[in-house]
Amino acid sequence: MKFKSKLPYIEGHIFSYMSGLANQYNAINLSQGFPNFEPAQELKDLVARCLAENTSQYAPMPGLPALREEIARKALKCFGISVNPDSEVTIGCGATEMIFTAIAAFVWPGDEVIIIEPGYDCYRPSIDVAGGKVVVYKMKAPEFKINWQEFANYITPKTLMICISSPNNPTGSLMNKEDMDALAGLVKGTDIIILSDEVYEHMVFDGAVHQSPLIYPELRERTISVFSFGKTLHITGWRIGYAIAPQQLTNELRKVHQNTVFSASHPLQKAIALYLAQNDSYLNLPEFYQKKRDVFLQAMGKTRLIPLQCRGSYFQLFDYSAISDEGDFAFCERLVKEYGVAAIPVSRMYSDRHDDRLIRFCFAKTDDVLISAAERLDKL
Ligand code: GLN
C-alpha cells in the first residue's frame, strides 16, 4: 500500500517505551508520569454506584451538565473567575484529546503554531496532522524561563496559536504573573489563540500560586485552557479531561470533539461530578506532592545526580553530566538495565533531541518506592 505518513518521525512513545522496559527488567518505574497509588475509595465506590444508575448510554456531547457545573464551581473557587458551564466547558477523553481537538478545530494548513520546548510531546503531532507549521521556542537549562523579548521574534502575521504549559512537564518550571502580562502584551490586538495546558495546576510548591491565563481578562477572551482529572484525582487511566474557553471558541472545539469521540464516559463523569460536589481534597495536592518531592530529594541527596529546581508538576529533573558522557537515551536505558530504575530522557521532549544530559523522574509514588529508587541510584 502506498501512502504518505503524516507523522513519519513517530517511532513509538517514549513514555510507553520506558514503562515497558521497566516492566521487562523489573525496575522501579519513575519514567511515565502516573501515580502508583489508588484514587480515593469514595470515588471508586461512586463509580460502582453510577454504573448501577442508568449511565450506560451516551453522555451529552459537551459533557454531563452536573460535571460541567462542578467544573465552573471549581474555576470560581480556584481562579475567582465566572465560567458558564453550558457554553464554556467541554469534557473530553483526557487532556490529550482536548489538546488535539483544540488544534484540529482551529489550525489550517500553513498556519504557524508556536510551541515551547522542552514540553509534553503531543503538541507537534497534532499540529502536523492539521497541516500547520510548528515553530519551536526553546527554553534553556537550568532555569527554563521564557525570554519574552526573544519570544516576540517568533510571532509573525501567520501565527495562529501559541501553546503554553505551566507547570511545565518535564522541567517543573512555572509561568508567573510577569510571564502572563508579557504574553498578554504580545498578543494584544491580534487574533492569536492561546492553548494553555494546565494539567499540573494543583502541583505548585514552596508557596507558589498557579497562574492560569484564564485569570487575565485580556488572555481569557482568546484562551482554551485544558485540565485533567487524571492528574487531579489520581485517575490517569480513566481518561477524563476538560477545556474551558469562551463560547465562540468552545463552539468550534465541540464540532471536532463531536466527530472524534462524541462524548466521554458517562458513568465516570457522573461519579466525578458527585465526588466533587462533596469533596475538594484536591486543594491539598500542593502540600501532598511537595512532601513527595522533598522525600525524594532528600533520599537522592546521597547520589551523584544533581537536582534542578522543581517548582511544580510531579516531575524532578536531574543532571548526570558528572557521571557520564553518554546521551540521555542511552543513559536511561542503562539505568533500567543495570540499576533497576526507569527515567525519561529529556531530549525526547525536544523535537530536535537537544541533549543537556538531563533525566526526568516522576515522584507521584509512595515514599517507600521513592526511597528504594534513590538507594538503587546511590550505586551509580
Ligand atoms: N503525561 C505523562 C508523562 O509525561 C504521560 C502521559 C502518557 O503516557 N500518555 O509522563
mmCIF file of C-alpha atoms and ligand atoms in Angstrom:
data_model
loop_
_atom_site.group_PDB
_atom_site.id
_atom_site.type_symbol
_atom_site.label_atom_id
_atom_site.label_comp_id
_atom_site.label_asym_id
_atom_site.label_seq_id
_atom_site.Cartn_x
_atom_site.Cartn_y
_atom_site.Cartn_z
ATOM 1 C CA MET A 1 0.000 0.000 0.000
ATOM 2 C CA LYS A 2 1.336 3.444 -0.888
ATOM 3 C CA PHE A 3 0.575 6.316 1.428
ATOM 4 C CA LYS A 4 2.391 9.258 2.903
ATOM 5 C CA SER A 5 2.644 9.132 6.684
ATOM 6 C CA LYS A 6 1.585 12.342 8.360
ATOM 7 C CA LEU A 7 3.796 11.525 11.341
ATOM 8 C CA PRO A 8 6.874 9.787 9.902
ATOM 9 C CA TYR A 9 9.016 10.789 12.889
ATOM 10 C CA ILE A 10 6.931 8.898 15.440
ATOM 11 C CA GLU A 11 8.725 5.675 16.189
ATOM 12 C CA GLY A 12 6.905 4.805 19.371
ATOM 13 C CA HIS A 13 6.021 6.592 22.541
ATOM 14 C CA ILE A 14 8.888 7.339 24.886
ATOM 15 C CA PHE A 15 6.672 7.091 27.974
ATOM 16 C CA SER A 16 5.265 3.695 26.975
ATOM 17 C CA TYR A 17 8.715 2.523 25.832
ATOM 18 C CA MET A 18 10.349 3.315 29.160
ATOM 19 C CA SER A 19 7.434 1.833 31.143
ATOM 20 C CA GLY A 20 7.702 -1.319 29.008
ATOM 21 C CA LEU A 21 11.433 -1.525 29.634
ATOM 22 C CA ALA A 22 10.842 -1.012 33.372
ATOM 23 C CA ASN A 23 8.408 -3.950 33.382
ATOM 24 C CA GLN A 24 10.739 -6.125 31.344
ATOM 25 C CA TYR A 25 13.647 -5.537 33.732
ATOM 26 C CA ASN A 26 11.508 -5.467 36.854
ATOM 27 C CA ALA A 27 12.745 -1.941 37.531
ATOM 28 C CA ILE A 28 11.215 0.804 39.666
ATOM 29 C CA ASN A 29 9.255 2.848 37.182
ATOM 30 C CA LEU A 30 9.766 6.570 37.706
ATOM 31 C CA SER A 31 9.504 7.239 33.968
ATOM 32 C CA GLN A 32 5.944 7.611 32.667
ATOM 33 C CA GLY A 33 4.023 10.122 34.751
ATOM 34 C CA PHE A 34 1.326 8.358 36.752
ATOM 35 C CA PRO A 35 0.685 7.689 40.446
ATOM 36 C CA ASN A 36 1.448 4.248 41.868
ATOM 37 C CA PHE A 37 -1.334 4.745 44.423
ATOM 38 C CA GLU A 38 -5.087 4.446 44.133
ATOM 39 C CA PRO A 39 -7.657 7.236 43.900
ATOM 40 C CA ALA A 40 -9.995 7.866 46.867
ATOM 41 C CA GLN A 41 -12.079 4.800 47.740
ATOM 42 C CA GLU A 42 -15.116 7.074 47.903
ATOM 43 C CA LEU A 43 -14.621 7.974 44.243
ATOM 44 C CA LYS A 44 -14.288 4.327 43.211
ATOM 45 C CA ASP A 45 -17.432 3.484 45.182
ATOM 46 C CA LEU A 46 -19.276 6.241 43.347
ATOM 47 C CA VAL A 47 -18.321 4.670 40.005
ATOM 48 C CA ALA A 48 -19.882 1.382 41.127
ATOM 49 C CA ARG A 49 -22.986 3.264 42.213
ATOM 50 C CA CYS A 50 -23.193 5.247 38.956
ATOM 51 C CA LEU A 51 -22.780 2.115 36.843
ATOM 52 C CA ALA A 52 -25.887 0.781 38.523
ATOM 53 C CA GLU A 53 -27.783 4.009 37.891
ATOM 54 C CA ASN A 54 -28.652 4.140 34.232
ATOM 55 C CA THR A 55 -25.413 5.587 32.883
ATOM 56 C CA SER A 56 -24.650 3.006 30.219
ATOM 57 C CA GLN A 57 -25.690 5.114 27.232
ATOM 58 C CA TYR A 58 -24.063 8.199 25.733
ATOM 59 C CA ALA A 59 -23.430 11.206 27.924
ATOM 60 C CA PRO A 60 -24.355 14.534 26.279
ATOM 61 C CA MET A 61 -21.749 15.525 23.670
ATOM 62 C CA PRO A 62 -20.235 18.509 25.576
ATOM 63 C CA GLY A 63 -20.150 16.587 28.867
ATOM 64 C CA LEU A 64 -22.552 15.801 31.691
ATOM 65 C CA PRO A 65 -24.217 19.049 32.901
ATOM 66 C CA ALA A 66 -23.617 18.145 36.561
ATOM 67 C CA LEU A 67 -19.892 17.776 35.957
ATOM 68 C CA ARG A 68 -19.697 20.955 33.881
ATOM 69 C CA GLU A 69 -21.322 22.773 36.789
ATOM 70 C CA GLU A 70 -18.770 21.353 39.221
ATOM 71 C CA ILE A 71 -16.007 22.492 36.869
ATOM 72 C CA ALA A 72 -17.440 26.026 36.808
ATOM 73 C CA ARG A 73 -17.632 25.978 40.622
ATOM 74 C CA LYS A 74 -14.012 24.812 40.817
ATOM 75 C CA ALA A 75 -12.885 27.576 38.428
ATOM 76 C CA LEU A 76 -14.628 30.149 40.613
ATOM 77 C CA LYS A 77 -13.026 28.716 43.754
ATOM 78 C CA CYS A 78 -9.512 28.332 42.337
ATOM 79 C CA PHE A 79 -9.283 31.214 39.872
ATOM 80 C CA GLY A 80 -12.058 33.562 41.016
ATOM 81 C CA ILE A 81 -13.499 33.610 37.501
ATOM 82 C CA SER A 82 -17.010 33.087 36.294
ATOM 83 C CA VAL A 83 -17.323 30.304 33.720
ATOM 84 C CA ASN A 84 -20.587 29.438 32.004
ATOM 85 C CA PRO A 85 -20.956 25.649 32.311
ATOM 86 C CA ASP A 86 -23.308 25.467 29.313
ATOM 87 C CA SER A 87 -21.311 27.437 26.811
ATOM 88 C CA GLU A 88 -17.703 27.456 28.038
ATOM 89 C CA VAL A 89 -16.888 23.959 29.352
ATOM 90 C CA THR A 90 -16.278 20.833 27.258
ATOM 91 C CA ILE A 91 -15.458 17.462 28.778
ATOM 92 C CA GLY A 92 -13.259 15.119 26.788
ATOM 93 C CA CYS A 93 -11.388 11.829 26.930
ATOM 94 C CA GLY A 94 -8.364 13.178 28.740
ATOM 95 C CA ALA A 95 -6.423 16.404 28.291
ATOM 96 C CA THR A 96 -4.606 14.898 25.292
ATOM 97 C CA GLU A 97 -7.890 14.611 23.382
ATOM 98 C CA MET A 98 -8.764 18.198 24.261
ATOM 99 C CA ILE A 99 -5.367 19.435 23.043
ATOM 100 C CA PHE A 100 -5.693 17.547 19.750
ATOM 101 C CA THR A 101 -9.270 18.747 19.373
ATOM 102 C CA ALA A 102 -8.356 22.385 20.008
ATOM 103 C CA ILE A 103 -5.552 22.262 17.445
ATOM 104 C CA ALA A 104 -7.623 20.386 14.849
ATOM 105 C CA ALA A 105 -10.514 22.824 15.277
ATOM 106 C CA PHE A 106 -8.537 25.982 14.517
ATOM 107 C CA VAL A 107 -5.305 25.280 12.662
ATOM 108 C CA TRP A 108 -5.353 25.434 8.857
ATOM 109 C CA PRO A 109 -2.519 24.275 6.570
ATOM 110 C CA GLY A 110 0.205 26.902 6.642
ATOM 111 C CA ASP A 111 -0.837 28.464 9.956
ATOM 112 C CA GLU A 112 2.020 28.825 12.400
ATOM 113 C CA VAL A 113 1.711 27.446 15.912
ATOM 114 C CA ILE A 114 4.373 28.281 18.488
ATOM 115 C CA ILE A 115 5.196 25.542 20.973
ATOM 116 C CA ILE A 116 7.602 25.773 23.886
ATOM 117 C CA GLU A 117 10.207 23.080 24.493
ATOM 118 C CA PRO A 118 11.109 21.010 26.348
ATOM 119 C CA GLY A 119 7.470 20.088 26.631
ATOM 120 C CA TYR A 120 4.978 17.281 26.520
ATOM 121 C CA ASP A 121 5.174 15.509 23.202
ATOM 122 C CA CYS A 122 1.585 15.727 21.916
ATOM 123 C CA TYR A 123 1.528 19.265 20.519
ATOM 124 C CA ARG A 124 3.727 18.787 17.450
ATOM 125 C CA PRO A 125 1.916 15.689 16.091
ATOM 126 C CA SER A 126 -1.471 17.380 16.494
ATOM 127 C CA ILE A 127 -0.240 20.427 14.561
ATOM 128 C CA ASP A 128 1.303 18.222 11.871
ATOM 129 C CA VAL A 129 -1.921 16.270 11.396
ATOM 130 C CA ALA A 130 -3.719 19.590 10.888
ATOM 131 C CA GLY A 131 -1.062 20.678 8.347
ATOM 132 C CA GLY A 132 0.108 23.595 10.470
ATOM 133 C CA LYS A 133 3.680 24.803 10.731
ATOM 134 C CA VAL A 134 5.352 24.113 14.067
ATOM 135 C CA VAL A 135 7.521 26.938 15.394
ATOM 136 C CA VAL A 136 9.602 25.886 18.388
ATOM 137 C CA TYR A 137 10.718 28.242 21.128
ATOM 138 C CA LYS A 138 13.388 26.552 23.239
ATOM 139 C CA MET A 139 13.760 27.296 26.936
ATOM 140 C CA LYS A 140 17.293 26.978 28.255
ATOM 141 C CA ALA A 141 18.528 24.820 31.118
ATOM 142 C CA PRO A 142 18.781 25.075 34.042
ATOM 143 C CA GLU A 143 16.125 27.750 34.630
ATOM 144 C CA PHE A 144 13.797 27.012 31.717
ATOM 145 C CA LYS A 145 12.348 30.503 31.666
ATOM 146 C CA ILE A 146 10.805 32.282 28.698
ATOM 147 C CA ASN A 147 12.650 35.362 27.482
ATOM 148 C CA TRP A 148 9.696 37.321 26.111
ATOM 149 C CA GLN A 149 11.838 39.726 24.113
ATOM 150 C CA GLU A 150 13.252 36.756 22.219
ATOM 151 C CA PHE A 151 9.851 35.095 22.102
ATOM 152 C CA ALA A 152 8.376 38.168 20.355
ATOM 153 C CA ASN A 153 10.563 37.390 17.327
ATOM 154 C CA TYR A 154 8.764 34.084 16.853
ATOM 155 C CA ILE A 155 5.407 35.790 16.306
ATOM 156 C CA THR A 156 4.575 36.579 12.670
ATOM 157 C CA PRO A 157 1.378 37.554 10.825
ATOM 158 C CA LYS A 158 0.896 33.811 10.240
ATOM 159 C CA THR A 159 0.907 32.903 13.951
ATOM 160 C CA LEU A 160 -2.478 31.407 14.718
ATOM 161 C CA MET A 161 -1.860 29.844 18.087
ATOM 162 C CA ILE A 162 0.620 29.804 20.978
ATOM 163 C CA CYS A 163 0.749 26.673 23.156
ATOM 164 C CA ILE A 164 1.869 27.286 26.716
ATOM 165 C CA SER A 165 2.127 24.951 29.681
ATOM 166 C CA SER A 166 2.586 25.787 33.336
ATOM 167 C CA PRO A 167 3.582 23.939 35.476
ATOM 168 C CA ASN A 168 5.800 22.621 32.721
ATOM 169 C CA ASN A 169 6.350 18.948 32.002
ATOM 170 C CA PRO A 170 9.228 17.931 32.212
ATOM 171 C CA THR A 171 11.056 20.841 33.865
ATOM 172 C CA GLY A 172 8.693 21.774 36.697
ATOM 173 C CA SER A 173 9.150 25.460 35.824
ATOM 174 C CA LEU A 174 6.240 27.854 36.329
ATOM 175 C CA MET A 175 4.963 30.876 34.455
ATOM 176 C CA ASN A 176 4.393 33.769 36.863
ATOM 177 C CA LYS A 177 2.351 36.954 36.688
ATOM 178 C CA GLU A 178 5.090 38.766 34.764
ATOM 179 C CA ASP A 179 5.080 35.974 32.172
ATOM 180 C CA MET A 180 1.308 36.261 31.761
ATOM 181 C CA ASP A 181 1.488 40.063 31.465
ATOM 182 C CA ALA A 182 4.247 39.771 28.863
ATOM 183 C CA LEU A 183 2.245 37.236 26.864
ATOM 184 C CA ALA A 184 -0.859 39.423 27.078
ATOM 185 C CA GLY A 185 1.159 42.368 25.777
ATOM 186 C CA LEU A 186 2.408 40.353 22.808
ATOM 187 C CA VAL A 187 -0.971 39.047 21.649
ATOM 188 C CA LYS A 188 -2.955 42.224 22.273
ATOM 189 C CA GLY A 189 -4.767 43.379 19.141
ATOM 190 C CA THR A 190 -4.097 40.094 17.277
ATOM 191 C CA ASP A 191 -6.323 37.066 16.648
ATOM 192 C CA ILE A 192 -3.810 34.682 18.205
ATOM 193 C CA ILE A 193 -5.395 31.866 20.225
ATOM 194 C CA ILE A 194 -3.669 30.682 23.413
ATOM 195 C CA LEU A 195 -3.820 26.947 24.092
ATOM 196 C CA SER A 196 -2.898 26.500 27.738
ATOM 197 C CA ASP A 197 -2.050 23.058 29.090
ATOM 198 C CA GLU A 198 -2.670 23.285 32.840
ATOM 199 C CA VAL A 199 -2.897 19.640 33.772
ATOM 200 C CA TYR A 200 -0.488 20.090 36.702
ATOM 201 C CA GLU A 201 -2.388 23.143 38.052
ATOM 202 C CA HIS A 202 -2.588 21.707 41.591
ATOM 203 C CA MET A 203 1.073 20.765 41.825
ATOM 204 C CA VAL A 204 2.835 24.015 42.687
ATOM 205 C CA PHE A 205 5.315 24.213 45.526
ATOM 206 C CA ASP A 206 7.068 26.455 48.025
ATOM 207 C CA GLY A 207 4.131 28.837 48.268
ATOM 208 C CA ALA A 208 3.868 29.482 44.517
ATOM 209 C CA VAL A 209 0.403 30.074 43.081
ATOM 210 C CA HIS A 210 -0.668 28.558 39.764
ATOM 211 C CA GLN A 211 -1.162 31.277 37.177
ATOM 212 C CA SER A 212 -3.852 30.459 34.674
ATOM 213 C CA PRO A 213 -4.242 32.744 31.658
ATOM 214 C CA LEU A 214 -7.984 32.484 32.398
ATOM 215 C CA ILE A 215 -7.433 34.897 35.286
ATOM 216 C CA TYR A 216 -6.171 37.631 32.946
ATOM 217 C CA PRO A 217 -9.112 39.237 31.094
ATOM 218 C CA GLU A 218 -7.035 40.107 28.018
ATOM 219 C CA LEU A 219 -5.947 36.443 27.768
ATOM 220 C CA ARG A 220 -9.236 34.893 28.896
ATOM 221 C CA GLU A 221 -11.025 36.093 25.724
ATOM 222 C CA ARG A 222 -8.621 34.128 23.488
ATOM 223 C CA THR A 223 -7.612 31.172 25.669
ATOM 224 C CA ILE A 224 -8.513 27.500 25.586
ATOM 225 C CA SER A 225 -7.316 26.064 28.899
ATOM 226 C CA VAL A 226 -7.023 22.309 29.235
ATOM 227 C CA PHE A 227 -7.237 20.429 32.546
ATOM 228 C CA SER A 228 -7.008 16.823 33.673
ATOM 229 C CA PHE A 229 -8.979 14.865 36.248
ATOM 230 C CA GLY A 230 -6.371 12.161 35.681
ATOM 231 C CA LYS A 231 -3.772 14.335 37.377
ATOM 232 C CA THR A 232 -6.049 15.977 39.929
ATOM 233 C CA LEU A 233 -7.828 12.850 41.209
ATOM 234 C CA HIS A 234 -5.084 10.210 40.569
ATOM 235 C CA ILE A 235 -7.098 8.583 37.747
ATOM 236 C CA THR A 236 -4.906 8.877 34.637
ATOM 237 C CA GLY A 237 -6.438 5.686 33.240
ATOM 238 C CA TRP A 238 -9.996 6.967 33.340
ATOM 239 C CA ARG A 239 -9.277 9.437 30.532
ATOM 240 C CA ILE A 240 -11.383 12.378 31.626
ATOM 241 C CA GLY A 241 -10.169 15.916 30.993
ATOM 242 C CA TYR A 242 -11.813 19.177 30.046
ATOM 243 C CA ALA A 243 -11.388 22.513 28.333
ATOM 244 C CA ILE A 244 -12.554 25.959 29.395
ATOM 245 C CA ALA A 245 -12.822 28.526 26.599
ATOM 246 C CA PRO A 246 -15.023 31.466 25.613
ATOM 247 C CA GLN A 247 -18.265 30.491 23.877
ATOM 248 C CA GLN A 248 -17.094 31.334 20.353
ATOM 249 C CA LEU A 249 -14.022 29.100 20.700
ATOM 250 C CA THR A 250 -15.962 26.403 22.587
ATOM 251 C CA ASN A 251 -18.471 26.148 19.717
ATOM 252 C CA GLU A 252 -15.704 25.240 17.252
ATOM 253 C CA LEU A 253 -13.930 22.969 19.711
ATOM 254 C CA ARG A 254 -17.113 20.968 20.233
ATOM 255 C CA LYS A 255 -17.578 20.442 16.491
ATOM 256 C CA VAL A 256 -14.344 18.444 16.412
ATOM 257 C CA HIS A 257 -14.942 16.743 19.757
ATOM 258 C CA GLN A 258 -18.395 15.631 18.496
ATOM 259 C CA ASN A 259 -16.807 13.978 15.480
ATOM 260 C CA THR A 260 -13.834 12.329 17.107
ATOM 261 C CA VAL A 261 -15.076 10.768 20.347
ATOM 262 C CA PHE A 262 -18.561 12.323 20.555
ATOM 263 C CA SER A 263 -18.627 12.150 24.347
ATOM 264 C CA ALA A 264 -16.583 10.930 27.296
ATOM 265 C CA SER A 265 -17.519 8.037 29.599
ATOM 266 C CA HIS A 266 -20.917 8.636 31.166
ATOM 267 C CA PRO A 267 -20.554 6.683 34.468
ATOM 268 C CA LEU A 268 -17.099 8.134 35.121
ATOM 269 C CA GLN A 269 -18.295 11.699 34.522
ATOM 270 C CA LYS A 270 -21.231 11.168 36.852
ATOM 271 C CA ALA A 271 -19.042 9.693 39.588
ATOM 272 C CA ILE A 272 -16.577 12.582 39.354
ATOM 273 C CA ALA A 273 -19.442 15.102 39.497
ATOM 274 C CA LEU A 274 -20.877 13.503 42.654
ATOM 275 C CA TYR A 275 -17.424 13.295 44.210
ATOM 276 C CA LEU A 276 -16.566 16.942 43.540
ATOM 277 C CA ALA A 277 -19.921 18.061 44.925
ATOM 278 C CA GLN A 278 -18.882 16.793 48.342
ATOM 279 C CA ASN A 279 -15.108 16.842 48.253
ATOM 280 C CA ASP A 280 -12.449 19.425 47.470
ATOM 281 C CA SER A 281 -9.430 17.484 48.704
ATOM 282 C CA TYR A 282 -7.562 18.432 45.505
ATOM 283 C CA LEU A 283 -6.843 21.663 47.403
ATOM 284 C CA ASN A 284 -4.365 19.639 49.492
ATOM 285 C CA LEU A 285 -2.393 18.491 46.456
ATOM 286 C CA PRO A 286 0.348 21.148 46.630
ATOM 287 C CA GLU A 287 1.229 20.025 50.154
ATOM 288 C CA PHE A 288 0.836 16.331 49.277
ATOM 289 C CA TYR A 289 3.150 16.480 46.269
ATOM 290 C CA GLN A 290 5.630 18.908 47.806
ATOM 291 C CA LYS A 291 6.168 16.354 50.584
ATOM 292 C CA LYS A 292 6.844 13.667 47.995
ATOM 293 C CA ARG A 293 9.261 15.908 46.129
ATOM 294 C CA ASP A 294 11.105 16.595 49.377
ATOM 295 C CA VAL A 295 11.227 12.933 50.456
ATOM 296 C CA PHE A 296 12.640 12.079 47.036
ATOM 297 C CA LEU A 297 15.148 14.955 47.009
ATOM 298 C CA GLN A 298 16.357 14.083 50.467
ATOM 299 C CA ALA A 299 16.817 10.424 49.574
ATOM 300 C CA MET A 300 18.549 11.383 46.318
ATOM 301 C CA GLY A 301 20.915 13.691 48.204
ATOM 302 C CA LYS A 302 23.325 10.801 48.671
ATOM 303 C CA THR A 303 23.566 10.078 44.933
ATOM 304 C CA ARG A 304 25.773 11.785 42.353
ATOM 305 C CA LEU A 305 22.791 13.021 40.394
ATOM 306 C CA ILE A 306 22.341 16.789 40.716
ATOM 307 C CA PRO A 307 18.740 18.008 41.051
ATOM 308 C CA LEU A 308 17.480 21.042 39.157
ATOM 309 C CA GLN A 309 14.923 23.320 40.741
ATOM 310 C CA CYS A 310 11.403 21.859 40.558
ATOM 311 C CA ARG A 311 8.671 24.377 41.401
ATOM 312 C CA GLY A 312 5.708 22.432 40.104
ATOM 313 C CA SER A 313 4.346 19.281 38.346
ATOM 314 C CA TYR A 314 5.184 15.790 39.623
ATOM 315 C CA PHE A 315 8.490 15.624 37.811
ATOM 316 C CA GLN A 316 12.005 16.235 39.050
ATOM 317 C CA LEU A 317 14.949 16.716 36.678
ATOM 318 C CA PHE A 318 18.494 15.575 37.462
ATOM 319 C CA ASP A 319 21.780 16.390 35.778
ATOM 320 C CA TYR A 320 24.002 13.330 35.297
ATOM 321 C CA SER A 321 26.823 15.047 33.393
ATOM 322 C CA ALA A 322 29.209 14.477 36.329
ATOM 323 C CA ILE A 323 28.667 10.721 35.972
ATOM 324 C CA SER A 324 28.635 10.002 32.247
ATOM 325 C CA ASP A 325 29.162 11.456 28.750
ATOM 326 C CA GLU A 326 26.523 9.176 27.272
ATOM 327 C CA GLY A 327 23.483 10.633 25.547
ATOM 328 C CA ASP A 328 20.446 10.738 27.806
ATOM 329 C CA PHE A 329 18.556 7.982 25.963
ATOM 330 C CA ALA A 330 21.445 5.525 26.296
ATOM 331 C CA PHE A 331 21.920 6.591 29.899
ATOM 332 C CA CYS A 332 18.236 5.926 30.708
ATOM 333 C CA GLU A 333 18.358 2.508 29.038
ATOM 334 C CA ARG A 334 21.396 1.664 31.138
ATOM 335 C CA LEU A 335 19.719 2.951 34.315
ATOM 336 C CA VAL A 336 16.874 0.490 33.812
ATOM 337 C CA LYS A 337 19.015 -2.485 32.821
ATOM 338 C CA GLU A 338 21.889 -2.049 35.280
ATOM 339 C CA TYR A 339 20.404 -0.121 38.191
ATOM 340 C CA GLY A 340 16.723 -1.047 38.036
ATOM 341 C CA VAL A 341 15.250 2.459 37.870
ATOM 342 C CA ALA A 342 13.410 3.920 34.873
ATOM 343 C CA ALA A 343 13.565 7.624 33.934
ATOM 344 C CA ILE A 344 12.682 9.720 30.875
ATOM 345 C CA PRO A 345 15.487 11.184 28.737
ATOM 346 C CA VAL A 346 14.661 14.899 28.456
ATOM 347 C CA SER A 347 15.986 15.038 24.855
ATOM 348 C CA ARG A 348 12.813 13.155 23.852
ATOM 349 C CA MET A 349 10.827 16.193 24.884
ATOM 350 C CA TYR A 350 12.623 18.423 22.352
ATOM 351 C CA SER A 351 11.802 17.993 18.657
ATOM 352 C CA ASP A 352 15.474 18.352 17.752
ATOM 353 C CA ARG A 353 16.533 15.901 20.509
ATOM 354 C CA HIS A 354 18.516 18.647 22.251
ATOM 355 C CA ASP A 355 20.511 16.812 24.913
ATOM 356 C CA ASP A 356 21.697 18.605 28.074
ATOM 357 C CA ARG A 357 22.297 15.279 29.879
ATOM 358 C CA LEU A 358 19.175 15.625 31.951
ATOM 359 C CA ILE A 359 16.741 12.932 33.031
ATOM 360 C CA ARG A 360 13.218 13.181 34.422
ATOM 361 C CA PHE A 361 11.836 11.206 37.347
ATOM 362 C CA CYS A 362 8.162 11.124 38.311
ATOM 363 C CA PHE A 363 7.699 11.378 42.084
ATOM 364 C CA ALA A 364 3.966 10.554 42.130
ATOM 365 C CA LYS A 365 4.895 7.378 44.013
ATOM 366 C CA THR A 366 4.606 6.089 47.547
ATOM 367 C CA ASP A 367 7.513 7.120 49.780
ATOM 368 C CA ASP A 368 8.906 3.566 50.046
ATOM 369 C CA VAL A 369 9.228 3.404 46.252
ATOM 370 C CA LEU A 370 10.932 6.810 46.067
ATOM 371 C CA ILE A 371 13.381 5.796 48.796
ATOM 372 C CA SER A 372 14.155 2.401 47.206
ATOM 373 C CA ALA A 373 14.788 4.092 43.849
ATOM 374 C CA ALA A 374 17.231 6.501 45.494
ATOM 375 C CA GLU A 375 19.003 3.602 47.204
ATOM 376 C CA ARG A 376 19.484 1.890 43.846
ATOM 377 C CA LEU A 377 20.730 5.126 42.265
ATOM 378 C CA ASP A 378 23.211 5.571 45.082
ATOM 379 C CA LYS A 379 25.264 2.833 43.398
ATOM 380 C CA LEU A 380 25.768 4.993 40.293
HETATM 381 N N1 GLN B 1 1.975 12.904 30.799
HETATM 382 C C1 GLN B 1 2.674 11.714 31.149
HETATM 383 C C2 GLN B 1 4.157 11.936 31.180
HETATM 384 O O1 GLN B 1 4.662 12.955 30.776
HETATM 385 C C3 GLN B 1 2.449 10.539 30.248
HETATM 386 C C4 GLN B 1 1.162 10.503 29.518
HETATM 387 C C5 GLN B 1 1.079 9.291 28.636
HETATM 388 O O2 GLN B 1 1.865 8.370 28.747
HETATM 389 N N2 GLN B 1 0.146 9.336 27.753
HETATM 390 O O3 GLN B 1 4.844 11.053 31.602
#
